[in-house]
Short mmCIF file of C-alpha atoms in Angstrom, two decimals:
data_model
loop_
_atom_site.label_atom_id
_atom_site.label_comp_id
_atom_site.label_asym_id
_atom_site.label_seq_id
_atom_site.Cartn_x
_atom_site.Cartn_y
_atom_site.Cartn_z
CA MET A 1 35.02 -24.83 104.48
CA LYS A 2 33.41 -26.24 101.68
CA PRO A 3 33.02 -30.25 102.92
CA LYS A 4 31.67 -29.14 106.32
CA LEU A 5 28.72 -27.08 104.71
CA ASN A 6 27.81 -29.96 102.42
CA LEU A 7 27.68 -32.77 105.17
CA ILE A 8 25.23 -30.25 107.45
CA TYR A 9 23.15 -30.66 104.78
CA LYS A 10 23.23 -34.04 103.84
CA LYS A 11 22.72 -34.83 106.76
CA LEU A 12 19.91 -32.42 107.79
CA TYR A 13 17.95 -33.30 104.38
CA SER A 14 18.59 -37.06 105.19
CA TYR A 15 16.46 -36.36 108.95
CA PHE A 16 13.98 -34.15 107.60
CA GLY A 17 13.39 -34.60 104.03
CA PRO A 18 12.58 -31.65 101.81
CA GLN A 19 10.36 -29.08 103.06
CA HIS A 20 9.22 -27.18 100.38
CA TRP A 21 9.55 -23.96 100.56
CA TRP A 22 8.07 -21.35 100.11
CA PRO A 23 3.87 -21.84 99.96
CA GLY A 24 2.46 -19.88 97.67
CA ASP A 25 0.54 -20.19 94.99
CA SER A 26 2.46 -17.96 92.13
CA PRO A 27 5.39 -14.90 93.05
CA PHE A 28 3.54 -11.94 94.49
CA GLU A 29 2.35 -14.22 96.77
CA VAL A 30 5.26 -15.47 97.40
CA MET A 31 6.65 -11.19 97.67
CA VAL A 32 3.16 -10.21 99.91
CA GLY A 33 4.35 -12.70 102.43
CA ALA A 34 7.67 -11.91 102.43
CA ILE A 35 6.74 -8.50 104.11
CA LEU A 36 3.75 -10.36 106.27
CA THR A 37 6.40 -11.71 107.87
CA GLN A 38 8.83 -10.20 109.38
CA ASN A 39 8.34 -10.18 113.35
CA THR A 40 5.40 -13.31 113.46
CA SER A 41 4.65 -16.56 112.34
CA TRP A 42 4.35 -17.41 109.52
CA LEU A 43 0.87 -19.39 111.09
CA ASN A 44 -0.68 -15.79 111.53
CA VAL A 45 1.20 -15.06 107.74
CA GLU A 46 -1.30 -17.39 106.23
CA LYS A 47 -3.56 -16.53 108.37
CA ALA A 48 -3.71 -12.69 106.76
CA ILE A 49 -2.89 -13.99 102.76
CA ASN A 50 -5.73 -15.62 102.42
CA ASN A 51 -7.92 -12.85 104.35
CA LEU A 52 -6.84 -11.52 100.85
CA LYS A 53 -7.60 -14.08 98.58
CA LYS A 54 -10.76 -14.93 100.16
CA HIS A 55 -10.96 -10.75 99.92
CA LYS A 56 -9.94 -11.21 95.92
CA VAL A 57 -7.25 -8.05 95.94
CA LEU A 58 -3.91 -10.25 96.84
CA THR A 59 -3.16 -8.57 93.41
CA ALA A 60 -0.02 -5.84 93.37
CA ASP A 61 -3.23 -3.19 91.58
CA LYS A 62 -6.25 -4.25 93.98
CA LEU A 63 -3.60 -3.92 96.87
CA TYR A 64 -1.86 -1.17 95.67
CA LYS A 65 -5.69 0.63 95.56
CA LEU A 66 -7.28 -0.97 98.94
CA SER A 67 -7.36 2.45 101.78
CA SER A 68 -3.60 2.23 104.34
CA LYS A 69 -6.88 1.47 106.80
CA ARG A 70 -8.43 -1.69 104.61
CA LEU A 71 -5.27 -3.35 103.90
CA ALA A 72 -4.56 -2.79 108.09
CA LEU A 73 -7.43 -5.07 108.68
CA LEU A 74 -6.79 -7.50 105.94
CA ILE A 75 -3.31 -8.61 107.28
CA ARG A 76 -4.36 -8.05 110.98
CA PRO A 77 -3.37 -11.82 112.45
CA ALA A 78 0.01 -10.76 110.69
CA GLY A 79 0.99 -8.51 113.56
CA TYR A 80 2.30 -4.75 112.81
CA TYR A 81 -0.49 -4.53 110.45
CA ASN A 82 0.31 -0.74 110.55
CA ILE A 83 3.20 -0.93 110.08
CA LYS A 84 2.95 -3.57 107.87
CA ALA A 85 0.01 -2.14 105.55
CA GLU A 86 2.37 0.92 105.20
CA ARG A 87 5.58 -1.38 104.17
CA LEU A 88 3.45 -2.79 101.86
CA LYS A 89 2.16 0.20 100.06
CA ILE A 90 5.87 0.94 99.78
CA PHE A 91 7.05 -2.03 98.18
CA LEU A 92 3.66 -2.03 96.01
CA ARG A 93 4.63 1.63 94.73
CA PHE A 94 7.92 0.61 94.04
CA PHE A 95 7.05 -2.73 92.19
CA LEU A 96 4.28 -0.68 89.90
CA LYS A 97 6.78 1.94 88.94
CA TYR A 98 9.62 0.50 88.19
CA TYR A 99 8.35 -2.89 87.03
CA GLN A 100 4.52 -3.67 86.37
CA GLY A 101 5.03 -7.00 86.70
CA LEU A 102 6.95 -9.47 87.27
CA GLU A 103 8.81 -10.30 84.06
CA GLY A 104 11.43 -6.91 84.00
CA MET A 105 11.69 -8.34 88.28
CA LEU A 106 13.23 -11.53 86.81
CA ASN A 107 15.21 -10.56 83.92
CA SER A 108 17.15 -7.47 85.71
CA ASP A 109 20.89 -7.89 87.58
CA THR A 110 20.48 -10.17 90.53
CA LEU A 111 22.15 -6.99 92.55
CA ALA A 112 21.35 -3.82 91.04
CA LEU A 113 18.18 -5.99 91.69
CA ARG A 114 18.92 -6.33 96.02
CA ASN A 115 20.30 -2.85 95.76
CA GLN A 116 17.49 -1.91 94.60
CA LEU A 117 15.36 -3.84 97.64
CA LEU A 118 17.60 -2.79 100.20
CA GLY A 119 16.64 0.69 99.18
CA VAL A 120 13.46 0.11 99.99
CA LYS A 121 11.43 1.23 102.90
CA GLY A 122 10.91 -1.33 105.28
CA ILE A 123 12.81 -4.44 103.06
CA GLY A 124 16.00 -5.10 104.94
CA PRO A 125 18.16 -7.99 103.44
CA GLU A 126 16.60 -11.35 104.91
CA THR A 127 13.48 -9.81 103.38
CA ALA A 128 15.79 -8.60 100.00
CA ASP A 129 17.12 -12.40 99.94
CA SER A 130 13.85 -13.44 100.44
CA ILE A 131 11.81 -12.33 97.70
CA LEU A 132 14.92 -12.86 95.42
CA LEU A 133 15.22 -16.25 96.28
CA TYR A 134 11.78 -17.67 96.43
CA ALA A 135 10.26 -15.63 94.62
CA LEU A 136 11.67 -14.57 91.75
CA ASN A 137 14.50 -18.01 91.20
CA LYS A 138 17.74 -15.60 91.79
CA PRO A 139 20.57 -17.53 93.61
CA VAL A 140 21.05 -15.33 96.73
CA PHE A 141 20.67 -17.26 100.30
CA VAL A 142 18.66 -16.59 102.96
CA VAL A 143 20.05 -15.99 106.63
CA ASP A 144 18.47 -15.27 108.96
CA ALA A 145 18.45 -15.89 113.45
CA TYR A 146 18.29 -19.78 113.38
CA THR A 147 21.16 -20.30 110.37
CA ARG A 148 23.20 -17.74 112.59
CA ARG A 149 22.22 -19.47 116.32
CA ILE A 150 23.59 -22.80 114.69
CA LEU A 151 26.69 -21.80 112.80
CA SER A 152 27.40 -19.37 116.08
CA ARG A 153 27.81 -23.36 118.04
CA HIS A 154 28.87 -25.16 115.39
CA ARG A 155 31.87 -21.97 115.78
CA PHE A 156 31.16 -21.70 111.86
CA ILE A 157 31.65 -17.56 112.67
CA PRO A 158 31.62 -15.66 115.61
CA GLU A 159 29.22 -14.82 117.85
CA GLY A 160 27.74 -11.92 116.60
CA ALA A 161 29.01 -12.01 113.38
CA ASP A 162 26.46 -9.80 110.86
CA TYR A 163 23.98 -11.81 107.74
CA HIS A 164 26.56 -10.75 104.90
CA GLN A 165 29.17 -11.87 107.38
CA THR A 166 27.27 -14.92 108.02
CA GLN A 167 25.77 -15.86 104.17
CA ASN A 168 29.32 -15.58 102.37
CA LEU A 169 29.60 -18.09 103.98
CA PHE A 170 27.65 -20.16 102.29
CA MET A 171 28.03 -18.16 98.51
CA GLN A 172 31.10 -19.06 99.24
CA ASN A 173 31.47 -22.03 99.18
CA LEU A 174 28.30 -23.73 97.60
CA LYS A 175 27.29 -23.86 94.01
CA LYS A 176 25.19 -21.31 93.19
CA SER A 177 21.81 -23.18 92.68
CA VAL A 178 18.79 -22.22 93.35
CA LYS A 179 17.16 -24.83 95.46
CA LEU A 180 20.51 -25.97 97.75
CA PHE A 181 19.83 -22.42 98.59
CA ASN A 182 16.19 -22.98 98.84
CA GLU A 183 16.68 -26.30 100.28
CA TYR A 184 19.42 -25.36 102.37
CA HIS A 185 18.04 -22.53 104.81
CA ALA A 186 14.79 -23.97 104.97
CA LEU A 187 16.31 -27.22 106.08
CA LEU A 188 18.03 -24.80 108.95
CA VAL A 189 15.03 -23.22 109.75
CA LYS A 190 13.97 -26.48 111.05
CA LEU A 191 16.15 -27.52 112.93
CA GLY A 192 16.72 -24.54 115.21
CA LYS A 193 13.65 -23.98 115.08
CA GLU A 194 13.42 -28.25 116.63
CA PHE A 195 17.02 -28.58 117.89
CA CYS A 196 18.78 -25.41 118.11
CA LEU A 197 16.03 -23.77 120.81
CA LYS A 198 17.06 -20.21 121.83
CA ASN A 199 17.21 -21.02 125.42
CA LYS A 200 17.23 -25.17 126.14
CA PRO A 201 18.66 -25.74 122.50
CA ARG A 202 18.24 -29.99 122.04
CA CYS A 203 21.73 -30.95 121.56
CA GLU A 204 22.06 -34.49 123.11
CA ILE A 205 19.62 -35.65 119.67
CA CYS A 206 20.63 -33.06 117.76
CA PRO A 207 20.82 -34.18 114.16
CA LEU A 208 24.13 -32.35 114.13
CA ARG A 209 25.48 -34.25 117.20
#
């Protein structure tokens, strides 16, 4: 399995090149983006984050002090803005209560922090792992629908495999490297968006054909 996973990575990297993920000017911005990107495109998230920057409120303290109504209005481009405003508020309460900044998170045990994040309402495995990998540089592989679709079609996992089954495939067979996990996930997303489409996969010209 390890040689096959490494081969996939090499083929995708050779075809697409580096993806420069995750876009963001700070770890905190990446955490906010990870919550806002649920069920929407990154283009919409960028618009929401730009609104927060424009109004100079992209800090934990300032966002938490905003009224829920005001916060929802600013993140409206990200969709589901009332729900996401509530989720951001809950996350910020957790962040400010237990960590008061990034240093505490950066120094925390990865598994313990992951379990804490999963205990925050509105944060599931993909969001938690995105925060761990992209904001905090912890070696945790992020899984999404693109990843499961690609691996299922190539018979690496059974159809309907859950998040942790899929994640374990990478965690158990690849070197635990933040750089590798970052790039690999981004490349799989790129492949899923451009070739391994949900309804009309472009198998005949896929880099993994």
